[in-house]
mmCIF file of C-alpha atoms in Angstrom:
data_model
loop_
_atom_site.group_PDB
_atom_site.id
_atom_site.type_symbol
_atom_site.label_atom_id
_atom_site.label_comp_id
_atom_site.label_asym_id
_atom_site.label_seq_id
_atom_site.Cartn_x
_atom_site.Cartn_y
_atom_site.Cartn_z
ATOM 1 C CA MET A 256 -42.452 -18.696 -3.771
ATOM 2 C CA ALA A 257 -42.877 -22.001 -5.540
ATOM 3 C CA LYS A 258 -41.773 -25.043 -3.597
ATOM 4 C CA GLN A 259 -38.946 -25.816 -6.007
ATOM 5 C CA ALA A 260 -37.525 -22.286 -6.009
ATOM 6 C CA ARG A 261 -37.540 -22.360 -2.206
ATOM 7 C CA ALA A 262 -35.644 -25.648 -2.229
ATOM 8 C CA VAL A 263 -33.029 -24.234 -4.602
ATOM 9 C CA ARG A 264 -32.606 -21.180 -2.386
ATOM 10 C CA THR A 265 -32.309 -23.275 0.767
ATOM 11 C CA ARG A 266 -29.743 -25.548 -0.858
ATOM 12 C CA ARG A 267 -27.684 -22.528 -1.898
ATOM 13 C CA ALA A 268 -27.871 -20.987 1.589
ATOM 14 C CA VAL A 269 -26.617 -24.245 3.120
ATOM 15 C CA LEU A 270 -23.804 -24.521 0.583
ATOM 16 C CA GLU A 271 -22.656 -20.953 1.244
ATOM 17 C CA ALA A 272 -22.870 -21.423 5.007
ATOM 18 C CA ALA A 273 -20.747 -24.558 4.685
ATOM 19 C CA ALA A 274 -18.227 -22.659 2.539
ATOM 20 C CA HIS A 275 -17.943 -19.881 5.135
ATOM 21 C CA VAL A 276 -17.474 -22.276 8.059
ATOM 22 C CA ILE A 277 -14.961 -24.458 6.165
ATOM 23 C CA GLY A 278 -13.107 -21.370 4.901
ATOM 24 C CA ALA A 279 -12.828 -19.991 8.439
ATOM 25 C CA HIS A 280 -11.942 -23.102 10.438
ATOM 26 C CA GLY A 281 -10.851 -25.674 7.853
ATOM 27 C CA TYR A 282 -12.678 -28.765 6.675
ATOM 28 C CA GLN A 283 -11.777 -31.084 9.543
ATOM 29 C CA ALA A 284 -12.726 -28.584 12.259
ATOM 30 C CA ALA A 285 -16.028 -27.584 10.608
ATOM 31 C CA THR A 286 -19.130 -29.164 12.167
ATOM 32 C CA MET A 287 -22.605 -29.742 10.738
ATOM 33 C CA ALA A 288 -24.035 -27.993 13.838
ATOM 34 C CA GLU A 289 -22.166 -24.762 13.036
ATOM 35 C CA ILE A 290 -23.094 -24.981 9.344
ATOM 36 C CA ILE A 291 -26.787 -25.475 10.237
ATOM 37 C CA GLN A 292 -26.666 -22.517 12.618
ATOM 38 C CA ARG A 293 -25.014 -20.238 10.062
ATOM 39 C CA ALA A 294 -27.413 -21.262 7.257
ATOM 40 C CA GLY A 295 -30.369 -20.249 9.434
ATOM 41 C CA VAL A 296 -32.493 -23.176 8.293
ATOM 42 C CA THR A 297 -33.741 -26.285 10.043
ATOM 43 C CA LYS A 298 -31.575 -29.327 10.569
ATOM 44 C CA GLY A 299 -34.090 -31.300 8.520
ATOM 45 C CA ALA A 300 -33.726 -28.884 5.600
ATOM 46 C CA VAL A 301 -29.932 -29.257 5.641
ATOM 47 C CA TYR A 302 -30.018 -33.052 5.732
ATOM 48 C CA PHE A 303 -32.665 -33.100 2.988
ATOM 49 C CA HIS A 304 -30.075 -31.586 0.627
ATOM 50 C CA PHE A 305 -26.813 -32.930 2.061
ATOM 51 C CA THR A 306 -26.638 -36.152 4.026
ATOM 52 C CA SER A 307 -23.206 -35.420 5.547
ATOM 53 C CA LYS A 308 -20.299 -32.978 5.758
ATOM 54 C CA ASP A 309 -18.655 -35.139 3.110
ATOM 55 C CA ALA A 310 -21.626 -34.573 0.758
ATOM 56 C CA LEU A 311 -21.337 -30.828 1.380
ATOM 57 C CA ALA A 312 -17.634 -30.906 0.569
ATOM 58 C CA ARG A 313 -18.363 -32.737 -2.688
ATOM 59 C CA ALA A 314 -20.906 -30.074 -3.653
ATOM 60 C CA VAL A 315 -18.433 -27.283 -2.834
ATOM 61 C CA VAL A 316 -15.649 -28.741 -4.980
ATOM 62 C CA THR A 317 -17.886 -29.597 -7.938
ATOM 63 C CA GLU A 318 -19.774 -26.262 -7.942
ATOM 64 C CA GLN A 319 -17.004 -23.781 -7.048
ATOM 65 C CA SER A 320 -15.821 -23.367 -10.646
ATOM 66 C CA ARG A 321 -19.282 -22.888 -12.280
ATOM 67 C CA PRO A 322 -19.354 -19.066 -12.246
ATOM 68 C CA PHE A 323 -15.999 -18.953 -14.039
ATOM 69 C CA LEU A 324 -16.765 -20.370 -17.467
ATOM 70 C CA PRO A 325 -13.851 -19.229 -19.623
ATOM 71 C CA GLN A 326 -14.357 -16.977 -22.621
ATOM 72 C CA VAL A 327 -13.557 -18.315 -26.097
ATOM 73 C CA SER A 328 -11.341 -16.149 -28.287
ATOM 74 C CA GLU A 329 -8.931 -16.792 -31.146
ATOM 75 C CA SER A 330 -6.181 -17.539 -28.586
ATOM 76 C CA ARG A 331 -7.085 -20.356 -26.208
ATOM 77 C CA LEU A 332 -3.804 -19.887 -24.345
ATOM 78 C CA GLN A 333 -4.671 -16.241 -23.686
ATOM 79 C CA ASP A 334 -8.165 -17.410 -22.642
ATOM 80 C CA ALA A 335 -6.473 -19.688 -20.094
ATOM 81 C CA ILE A 336 -4.349 -16.803 -18.788
ATOM 82 C CA ASP A 337 -7.391 -14.539 -18.455
ATOM 83 C CA PHE A 338 -9.399 -17.308 -16.777
ATOM 84 C CA THR A 339 -6.751 -17.894 -14.110
ATOM 85 C CA HIS A 340 -6.602 -14.152 -13.385
ATOM 86 C CA ARG A 341 -10.387 -13.972 -12.944
ATOM 87 C CA VAL A 342 -10.270 -16.885 -10.525
ATOM 88 C CA ALA A 343 -7.353 -15.213 -8.685
ATOM 89 C CA LEU A 344 -9.330 -12.015 -8.127
ATOM 90 C CA ALA A 345 -12.368 -13.990 -6.966
ATOM 91 C CA LEU A 346 -10.290 -16.117 -4.582
ATOM 92 C CA ARG A 347 -9.814 -13.080 -2.353
ATOM 93 C CA SER A 348 -13.497 -13.021 -1.401
ATOM 94 C CA ASP A 349 -15.377 -16.021 -2.906
ATOM 95 C CA ALA A 350 -16.322 -18.334 -0.038
ATOM 96 C CA LEU A 351 -16.781 -21.411 -2.245
ATOM 97 C CA LEU A 352 -13.338 -21.018 -3.827
ATOM 98 C CA GLN A 353 -11.656 -20.516 -0.444
ATOM 99 C CA ALA A 354 -13.459 -23.532 1.007
ATOM 100 C CA GLY A 355 -12.518 -25.557 -2.087
ATOM 101 C CA THR A 356 -8.852 -24.881 -1.326
ATOM 102 C CA ARG A 357 -9.195 -26.009 2.294
ATOM 103 C CA ILE A 358 -10.968 -29.190 1.178
ATOM 104 C CA ALA A 359 -8.342 -29.936 -1.491
ATOM 105 C CA VAL A 360 -5.411 -29.661 0.919
ATOM 106 C CA GLU A 361 -7.015 -31.266 3.997
ATOM 107 C CA THR A 362 -9.141 -34.024 2.551
ATOM 108 C CA THR A 363 -8.829 -36.859 0.154
ATOM 109 C CA PHE A 364 -12.058 -38.499 -0.918
ATOM 110 C CA SER A 365 -11.267 -42.188 -0.955
ATOM 111 C CA GLU A 366 -13.091 -43.074 -4.164
ATOM 112 C CA ASP A 367 -11.862 -40.020 -6.107
ATOM 113 C CA PRO A 368 -9.020 -38.232 -4.328
ATOM 114 C CA LEU A 369 -8.483 -35.826 -7.227
ATOM 115 C CA MET A 370 -12.105 -34.622 -7.132
ATOM 116 C CA PRO A 371 -11.213 -31.186 -5.672
ATOM 117 C CA TYR A 372 -8.889 -30.574 -8.646
ATOM 118 C CA ARG A 373 -10.983 -32.194 -11.369
ATOM 119 C CA ALA A 374 -13.187 -29.314 -12.556
ATOM 120 C CA TRP A 375 -10.084 -27.115 -12.903
ATOM 121 C CA THR A 376 -7.985 -29.695 -14.748
ATOM 122 C CA ASP A 377 -10.918 -30.376 -17.108
ATOM 123 C CA ILE A 378 -11.263 -26.680 -17.961
ATOM 124 C CA ILE A 379 -7.521 -26.148 -18.513
ATOM 125 C CA THR A 380 -7.176 -29.415 -20.458
ATOM 126 C CA THR A 381 -9.904 -28.260 -22.866
ATOM 127 C CA MET A 382 -8.194 -24.904 -23.403
ATOM 128 C CA PHE A 383 -4.730 -26.449 -23.854
ATOM 129 C CA THR A 384 -6.156 -29.072 -26.286
ATOM 130 C CA GLU A 385 -7.719 -26.349 -28.417
ATOM 131 C CA ALA A 386 -4.510 -24.273 -28.141
ATOM 132 C CA ARG A 387 -2.680 -27.311 -29.548
ATOM 133 C CA ARG A 388 -5.048 -27.364 -32.564
ATOM 134 C CA ASN A 389 -4.383 -23.628 -33.075
ATOM 135 C CA GLY A 390 -0.638 -24.254 -33.105
ATOM 136 C CA GLU A 391 -0.138 -22.305 -29.898
ATOM 137 C CA LEU A 392 1.616 -25.092 -27.966
ATOM 138 C CA LEU A 393 5.148 -26.417 -28.214
ATOM 139 C CA ARG A 394 5.147 -29.821 -29.915
ATOM 140 C CA SER A 395 6.607 -31.473 -26.794
ATOM 141 C CA VAL A 396 3.661 -30.380 -24.616
ATOM 142 C CA VAL A 397 0.940 -32.968 -23.840
ATOM 143 C CA PRO A 398 -2.240 -30.974 -23.090
ATOM 144 C CA ASP A 399 -3.700 -33.074 -20.256
ATOM 145 C CA ARG A 400 -0.334 -33.579 -18.524
ATOM 146 C CA ALA A 401 0.460 -29.876 -18.886
ATOM 147 C CA ALA A 402 -2.974 -29.015 -17.442
ATOM 148 C CA GLU A 403 -2.353 -31.234 -14.395
ATOM 149 C CA PHE A 404 1.027 -29.570 -13.890
ATOM 150 C CA PHE A 405 -0.488 -26.117 -14.269
ATOM 151 C CA VAL A 406 -3.420 -26.678 -11.878
ATOM 152 C CA ALA A 407 -1.061 -28.156 -9.274
ATOM 153 C CA ALA A 408 1.354 -25.218 -9.604
ATOM 154 C CA TYR A 409 -1.550 -22.743 -9.394
ATOM 155 C CA MET A 410 -2.740 -24.392 -6.159
ATOM 156 C CA GLY A 411 0.727 -23.934 -4.672
ATOM 157 C CA VAL A 412 0.989 -20.330 -5.862
ATOM 158 C CA GLN A 413 -2.311 -19.336 -4.287
ATOM 159 C CA LEU A 414 -1.423 -21.078 -1.007
ATOM 160 C CA PHE A 415 1.899 -19.221 -0.974
ATOM 161 C CA SER A 416 0.103 -15.931 -1.703
ATOM 162 C CA ARG A 417 -2.366 -16.616 1.130
ATOM 163 C CA ALA A 418 0.585 -17.028 3.509
ATOM 164 C CA ALA A 419 2.470 -14.033 2.086
ATOM 165 C CA THR A 420 -0.303 -11.419 1.859
ATOM 166 C CA ASN A 421 -3.674 -13.095 2.474
ATOM 167 C CA ARG A 422 -3.884 -13.279 -1.358
ATOM 168 C CA ALA A 423 -3.461 -9.505 -1.936
ATOM 169 C CA ASP A 424 -0.485 -10.224 -4.232
ATOM 170 C CA LEU A 425 -2.117 -13.194 -5.994
ATOM 171 C CA PRO A 426 -2.567 -11.372 -9.357
ATOM 172 C CA GLU A 427 1.179 -10.612 -9.450
ATOM 173 C CA ARG A 428 2.015 -14.185 -8.495
ATOM 174 C CA VAL A 429 -0.296 -15.590 -11.200
ATOM 175 C CA THR A 430 1.458 -13.313 -13.708
ATOM 176 C CA ALA A 431 4.820 -14.661 -12.461
ATOM 177 C CA LEU A 432 3.498 -18.230 -12.788
ATOM 178 C CA TRP A 433 2.683 -17.610 -16.464
ATOM 179 C CA ARG A 434 5.973 -15.753 -17.110
ATOM 180 C CA HIS A 435 7.904 -18.741 -15.785
ATOM 181 C CA THR A 436 5.810 -21.402 -17.543
ATOM 182 C CA LEU A 437 4.820 -19.906 -20.922
ATOM 183 C CA PRO A 438 8.297 -20.470 -22.447
ATOM 184 C CA GLY A 439 7.812 -24.190 -21.699
ATOM 185 C CA LEU A 440 4.220 -24.269 -23.015
ATOM 186 C CA ALA A 441 3.779 -21.830 -25.909
ATOM 187 C CA SER A 442 5.155 -22.141 -29.426
ATOM 188 C CA PRO A 443 7.618 -19.379 -30.373
ATOM 189 C CA GLY A 444 5.009 -17.870 -32.716
ATOM 190 C CA ALA A 445 2.367 -17.651 -29.987
ATOM 191 C CA LEU A 446 4.702 -16.507 -27.210
ATOM 192 C CA GLY A 447 5.106 -12.950 -28.498
ATOM 193 C CA HIS A 448 1.342 -12.331 -28.592
ATOM 194 C CA LEU A 449 0.454 -13.551 -25.118
ATOM 195 C CA ASP A 450 0.011 -11.214 -22.157
ATOM 196 C CA PRO A 451 0.782 -13.025 -18.865
ATOM 197 C CA GLN A 452 -1.057 -10.274 -16.969
ATOM 198 C CA GLY A 453 -4.310 -11.159 -18.732
ATOM 199 C CA ARG A 454 -6.633 -9.062 -20.903
ATOM 200 C CA SER A 455 -9.389 -6.945 -19.383
ATOM 201 C CA VAL A 456 -8.248 -7.730 -15.875
ATOM 202 C CA PRO A 457 -7.333 -4.871 -13.524
ATOM 203 C CA ALA A 458 -3.581 -4.386 -13.256
ATOM 204 C CA ALA A 459 -1.918 -6.317 -10.465
ATOM 205 C CA VAL A 460 -1.749 -4.211 -7.308
ATOM 206 C CA MET B 218 24.073 -41.343 29.022
ATOM 207 C CA ALA B 219 25.139 -37.771 29.723
ATOM 208 C CA LYS B 220 22.360 -35.413 30.718
ATOM 209 C CA GLN B 221 22.752 -33.307 27.592
ATOM 210 C CA ALA B 222 22.692 -36.260 25.209
ATOM 211 C CA ARG B 223 19.543 -37.513 26.922
ATOM 212 C CA ALA B 224 17.901 -34.099 26.509
ATOM 213 C CA VAL B 225 18.768 -34.052 22.791
ATOM 214 C CA ARG B 226 17.298 -37.525 22.358
ATOM 215 C CA THR B 227 14.128 -36.642 24.239
ATOM 216 C CA ARG B 228 13.672 -33.488 22.194
ATOM 217 C CA ARG B 229 14.050 -35.481 18.983
ATOM 218 C CA ALA B 230 11.564 -38.130 20.143
ATOM 219 C CA VAL B 231 8.997 -35.433 20.915
ATOM 220 C CA LEU B 232 9.569 -33.729 17.564
ATOM 221 C CA GLU B 233 9.134 -37.002 15.661
ATOM 222 C CA ALA B 234 6.031 -37.909 17.667
ATOM 223 C CA ALA B 235 4.564 -34.498 16.850
ATOM 224 C CA ALA B 236 5.383 -34.995 13.169
ATOM 225 C CA HIS B 237 3.644 -38.391 13.108
ATOM 226 C CA VAL B 238 0.506 -37.112 14.837
ATOM 227 C CA ILE B 239 0.308 -33.959 12.675
ATOM 228 C CA GLY B 240 0.992 -35.974 9.513
ATOM 229 C CA ALA B 241 -1.792 -38.414 10.368
ATOM 230 C CA HIS B 242 -4.535 -36.074 11.604
ATOM 231 C CA GLY B 243 -3.494 -32.607 10.443
ATOM 232 C CA TYR B 244 -2.177 -29.730 12.503
ATOM 233 C CA GLN B 245 -5.470 -28.422 13.841
ATOM 234 C CA ALA B 246 -6.719 -31.840 14.955
ATOM 235 C CA ALA B 247 -3.427 -32.838 16.610
ATOM 236 C CA THR B 248 -3.392 -32.567 20.421
ATOM 237 C CA MET B 249 -0.510 -32.233 22.862
ATOM 238 C CA ALA B 250 -1.974 -35.187 24.807
ATOM 239 C CA GLU B 251 -1.651 -37.488 21.788
ATOM 240 C CA ILE B 252 1.840 -36.202 21.001
ATOM 241 C CA ILE B 253 2.959 -36.794 24.608
ATOM 242 C CA GLN B 254 1.506 -40.307 24.555
ATOM 243 C CA ARG B 255 3.199 -41.172 21.262
ATOM 244 C CA ALA B 256 6.581 -39.757 22.359
ATOM 245 C CA GLY B 257 6.535 -42.039 25.414
ATOM 246 C CA VAL B 258 8.033 -39.387 27.688
ATOM 247 C CA THR B 259 6.605 -37.379 30.562
ATOM 248 C CA LYS B 260 4.432 -34.336 30.060
ATOM 249 C CA GLY B 261 7.078 -32.317 31.905
ATOM 250 C CA ALA B 262 9.780 -33.436 29.488
ATOM 251 C CA VAL B 263 7.683 -32.370 26.495
ATOM 252 C CA TYR B 264 6.897 -28.948 27.922
ATOM 253 C CA PHE B 265 10.548 -28.485 28.912
ATOM 254 C CA HIS B 266 11.430 -28.525 25.198
ATOM 255 C CA PHE B 267 8.268 -27.141 23.606
ATOM 256 C CA THR B 268 5.899 -24.834 25.442
ATOM 257 C CA SER B 269 2.982 -25.354 23.036
ATOM 258 C CA LYS B 270 1.757 -27.083 19.875
ATOM 259 C CA ASP B 271 2.666 -23.853 18.085
ATOM 260 C CA ALA B 272 6.279 -24.143 19.307
ATOM 261 C CA LEU B 273 6.362 -27.731 18.048
ATOM 262 C CA ALA B 274 5.078 -26.641 14.640
ATOM 263 C CA ARG B 275 7.787 -23.990 14.430
ATOM 264 C CA ALA B 276 10.449 -26.592 15.202
ATOM 265 C CA VAL B 277 9.016 -28.955 12.551
ATOM 266 C CA VAL B 278 9.060 -26.320 9.796
ATOM 267 C CA THR B 279 12.516 -24.968 10.639
ATOM 268 C CA GLU B 280 14.168 -28.381 11.066
ATOM 269 C CA GLN B 281 12.472 -30.422 8.295
ATOM 270 C CA SER B 282 14.922 -29.322 5.592
ATOM 271 C CA ARG B 283 18.174 -29.887 7.575
ATOM 272 C CA PRO B 284 18.945 -33.415 6.318
ATOM 273 C CA PHE B 285 18.688 -32.237 2.697
ATOM 274 C CA LEU B 286 21.682 -29.940 2.313
ATOM 275 C CA PRO B 287 22.152 -29.626 -1.444
ATOM 276 C CA GLN B 288 25.343 -30.755 -3.130
ATOM 277 C CA VAL B 289 27.529 -28.178 -4.876
ATOM 278 C CA SER B 290 28.615 -28.966 -8.437
ATOM 279 C CA GLU B 291 29.579 -26.916 -11.482
ATOM 280 C CA SER B 292 25.866 -26.555 -12.356
ATOM 281 C CA ARG B 293 23.819 -24.983 -9.576
ATOM 282 C CA LEU B 294 20.650 -25.386 -11.633
ATOM 283 C CA GLN B 295 21.282 -29.134 -11.888
ATOM 284 C CA ASP B 296 22.015 -29.116 -8.142
ATOM 285 C CA ALA B 297 18.566 -27.559 -7.615
ATOM 286 C CA ILE B 298 16.941 -30.240 -9.803
ATOM 287 C CA ASP B 299 18.722 -33.037 -7.912
ATOM 288 C CA PHE B 300 17.830 -31.478 -4.539
ATOM 289 C CA THR B 301 14.107 -31.332 -5.346
ATOM 290 C CA HIS B 302 14.173 -34.987 -6.455
ATOM 291 C CA ARG B 303 15.847 -36.055 -3.197
ATOM 292 C CA VAL B 304 13.190 -34.201 -1.201
ATOM 293 C CA ALA B 305 10.465 -35.782 -3.389
ATOM 294 C CA LEU B 306 11.689 -39.296 -2.616
ATOM 295 C CA ALA B 307 11.925 -38.492 1.101
ATOM 296 C CA LEU B 308 8.430 -36.943 1.167
ATOM 297 C CA ARG B 309 6.941 -40.419 0.705
ATOM 298 C CA SER B 310 8.104 -41.531 4.150
ATOM 299 C CA ASP B 311 9.741 -38.653 6.095
ATOM 300 C CA ALA B 312 7.399 -37.704 8.962
ATOM 301 C CA LEU B 313 8.843 -34.201 9.421
ATOM 302 C CA LEU B 314 8.442 -33.331 5.731
ATOM 303 C CA GLN B 315 4.859 -34.626 5.642
ATOM 304 C CA ALA B 316 3.987 -32.727 8.828
ATOM 305 C CA GLY B 317 5.653 -29.612 7.392
ATOM 306 C CA THR B 318 3.235 -29.759 4.455
ATOM 307 C CA ARG B 319 0.198 -30.047 6.725
ATOM 308 C CA ILE B 320 1.409 -27.099 8.796
ATOM 309 C CA ALA B 321 2.096 -24.964 5.713
ATOM 310 C CA VAL B 322 -1.375 -25.462 4.243
ATOM 311 C CA GLU B 323 -3.400 -25.367 7.481
ATOM 312 C CA THR B 324 -1.638 -22.742 9.544
ATOM 313 C CA THR B 325 -0.348 -19.259 9.202
ATOM 314 C CA PHE B 326 1.911 -18.056 11.983
ATOM 315 C CA SER B 327 0.783 -14.502 12.599
ATOM 316 C CA GLU B 328 4.238 -12.934 12.968
ATOM 317 C CA ASP B 329 5.783 -14.804 10.034
ATOM 318 C CA PRO B 330 3.169 -16.496 7.848
ATOM 319 C CA LEU B 331 5.765 -17.603 5.312
ATOM 320 C CA MET B 332 7.827 -19.466 7.929
ATOM 321 C CA PRO B 333 6.819 -22.944 6.663
ATOM 322 C CA TYR B 334 8.188 -22.033 3.210
ATOM 323 C CA ARG B 335 11.221 -20.014 4.290
ATOM 324 C CA ALA B 336 13.944 -22.670 4.596
ATOM 325 C CA TRP B 337 13.035 -23.965 1.130
ATOM 326 C CA THR B 338 12.960 -20.551 -0.544
ATOM 327 C CA ASP B 339 16.317 -19.688 1.076
ATOM 328 C CA ILE B 340 17.935 -22.864 -0.290
ATOM 329 C CA ILE B 341 16.525 -22.404 -3.819
ATOM 330 C CA THR B 342 17.321 -18.663 -3.837
ATOM 331 C CA THR B 343 20.976 -19.438 -3.029
ATOM 332 C CA MET B 344 21.186 -21.993 -5.834
ATOM 333 C CA PHE B 345 19.441 -19.731 -8.382
ATOM 334 C CA THR B 346 21.670 -16.769 -7.373
ATOM 335 C CA GLU B 347 24.792 -18.847 -7.953
ATOM 336 C CA ALA B 348 23.298 -20.199 -11.206
ATOM 337 C CA ARG B 349 22.909 -16.581 -12.303
ATOM 338 C CA ARG B 350 26.636 -15.962 -11.637
ATOM 339 C CA ASN B 351 27.453 -19.078 -13.698
ATOM 340 C CA GLY B 352 25.393 -17.746 -16.599
ATOM 341 C CA GLU B 353 22.855 -20.540 -16.289
ATOM 342 C CA LEU B 354 19.769 -18.306 -15.925
ATOM 343 C CA LEU B 355 17.865 -16.283 -18.498
ATOM 344 C CA ARG B 356 18.597 -12.559 -18.053
ATOM 345 C CA SER B 357 14.936 -11.844 -17.303
ATOM 346 C CA VAL B 358 14.876 -14.192 -14.289
ATOM 347 C CA VAL B 359 15.138 -12.629 -10.813
ATOM 348 C CA PRO B 360 16.586 -15.336 -8.528
ATOM 349 C CA ASP B 361 14.590 -14.672 -5.349
ATOM 350 C CA ARG B 362 11.284 -14.150 -7.188
ATOM 351 C CA ALA B 363 11.913 -17.255 -9.283
ATOM 352 C CA ALA B 364 12.693 -19.227 -6.104
ATOM 353 C CA GLU B 365 9.399 -18.126 -4.505
ATOM 354 C CA PHE B 366 7.530 -19.159 -7.662
ATOM 355 C CA PHE B 367 9.320 -22.504 -7.768
ATOM 356 C CA VAL B 368 8.775 -23.387 -4.086
ATOM 357 C CA ALA B 369 5.098 -22.461 -4.381
ATOM 358 C CA ALA B 370 4.676 -24.562 -7.543
ATOM 359 C CA TYR B 371 6.511 -27.484 -5.900
ATOM 360 C CA MET B 372 4.140 -27.329 -2.918
ATOM 361 C CA GLY B 373 1.176 -27.564 -5.285
ATOM 362 C CA VAL B 374 2.732 -30.407 -7.262
ATOM 363 C CA GLN B 375 3.365 -32.530 -4.183
ATOM 364 C CA LEU B 376 -0.167 -31.887 -2.859
ATOM 365 C CA PHE B 377 -1.567 -32.939 -6.246
ATOM 366 C CA SER B 378 0.627 -36.056 -6.208
ATOM 367 C CA ARG B 379 -0.551 -36.899 -2.682
ATOM 368 C CA ALA B 380 -4.153 -36.756 -3.924
ATOM 369 C CA ALA B 381 -3.367 -38.631 -7.157
ATOM 370 C CA THR B 382 -1.211 -41.511 -5.877
ATOM 371 C CA ASN B 383 -0.276 -40.836 -2.224
ATOM 372 C CA ARG B 384 2.975 -39.422 -3.688
ATOM 373 C CA ALA B 385 3.968 -42.595 -5.594
ATOM 374 C CA ASP B 386 4.151 -40.538 -8.821
ATOM 375 C CA LEU B 387 5.889 -37.532 -7.220
ATOM 376 C CA PRO B 388 9.275 -38.125 -8.954
ATOM 377 C CA GLU B 389 7.536 -38.049 -12.363
ATOM 378 C CA ARG B 390 5.603 -34.933 -11.407
ATOM 379 C CA VAL B 391 8.773 -33.176 -10.210
ATOM 380 C CA THR B 392 10.373 -34.051 -13.555
ATOM 381 C CA ALA B 393 7.316 -32.573 -15.322
ATOM 382 C CA LEU B 394 7.566 -29.451 -13.143
ATOM 383 C CA TRP B 395 11.161 -28.914 -14.306
ATOM 384 C CA ARG B 396 10.336 -29.748 -17.956
ATOM 385 C CA HIS B 397 7.638 -27.075 -17.940
ATOM 386 C CA THR B 398 9.670 -24.437 -16.069
ATOM 387 C CA LEU B 399 13.279 -24.846 -17.254
ATOM 388 C CA PRO B 400 12.619 -23.104 -20.613
ATOM 389 C CA GLY B 401 11.520 -20.037 -18.593
ATOM 390 C CA LEU B 402 14.472 -20.237 -16.180
ATOM 391 C CA ALA B 403 17.579 -21.568 -17.938
ATOM 392 C CA SER B 404 19.718 -19.795 -20.507
ATOM 393 C CA PRO B 405 19.760 -21.517 -23.923
ATOM 394 C CA GLY B 406 23.358 -22.602 -23.319
ATOM 395 C CA ALA B 407 22.521 -24.275 -20.007
ATOM 396 C CA LEU B 408 19.227 -25.819 -21.114
ATOM 397 C CA GLY B 409 20.788 -28.546 -23.239
ATOM 398 C CA HIS B 410 22.967 -29.826 -20.393
ATOM 399 C CA LEU B 411 20.295 -30.092 -17.687
ATOM 400 C CA ASP B 412 18.543 -33.339 -16.832
ATOM 401 C CA PRO B 413 15.061 -32.658 -15.376
ATOM 402 C CA GLN B 414 14.996 -36.192 -13.961
ATOM 403 C CA GLY B 415 17.991 -35.432 -11.748
ATOM 404 C CA ARG B 416 21.412 -37.054 -11.535
ATOM 405 C CA SER B 417 22.023 -40.085 -9.335
ATOM 406 C CA VAL B 418 18.364 -40.335 -8.443
ATOM 407 C CA PRO B 419 16.506 -43.588 -9.140
ATOM 408 C CA ALA B 420 14.372 -43.385 -12.285
ATOM 409 C CA ALA B 421 10.805 -42.258 -11.709
ATOM 410 C CA VAL B 422 8.501 -45.243 -11.201
#
């Protein structure tokens, strides 16, 4: 294996080990020693990629959303609904997403305390901004403020679902989140065409 | 001081010490030793009232909402709005409320994982149920499900506000939460009379 490919693989193994340890014990209780042990690589290899637990946390929160690039269809509001359902299903088993939640609620990075939320608010802001151009939003809705509200509410809903059912009922709760918020987001013309359960997502169990 | 009054005062001192320590370091990192030291009472006195950190956490989450009994007016939906604004203002400085948040997001009590949310969902369910009787809710809204959604969303909003501004902007974000959710909760007749900023609450800063 080429040197660079090996480095990429090692970095990924460390990141996933960190996500598992943080997801299991929380960010504050997680130690570099346990992360190094779980990754199965040398201490030197870990510190080559990440100089501290803080650096690992930053990588988790900036990279957790990458596999979930939203689709682009004629309805950006429906794209947003579908996107949040895909993330909900993944949250049940995706170590990076689960660790990202622990980091968001336990930690605030002093120079950018909103970092754990930023990738999500950026994605939703883009979709809401394009929904505005398509005439899908109520005139009173401000896309970036609405995106901040939505991401915050989604965080609360998935924490509640974790407490209620270890996230088994998260798809239903995400549907309920949209049912309760779409009348305050979508224009009357768009509202009738939107499916709060998401398209091409397995029915809520 | 009578023996019973002294016991009540000691119990309260321990509870507030626990809230301060948990609010500062998180639930998992908090230790009984630090709580005992902060309370300024004997170890025996602490364990007389609370047999474990877990018992302290239970007391925090069941007692945090007691000072916030909602008012009862002709509009139970407006009462709910006002109630959430009063809690938002208190969250900036109330040690029990801040500790309650840390416990809710870090801990799940195995026999009742929703315990940290329960007092809040009970209060909001009562108000939404009475709002339904007053004709203030949309027919599609189910009071207890809507209350669970709302409490979950509120938890996310206050966590986001903590990250954004250490809760300085929480009143504005609670107003935004109501602006985005009232159209999916309130009947058209009620909607025009509700003030999402709350009555008799200082203007958001």
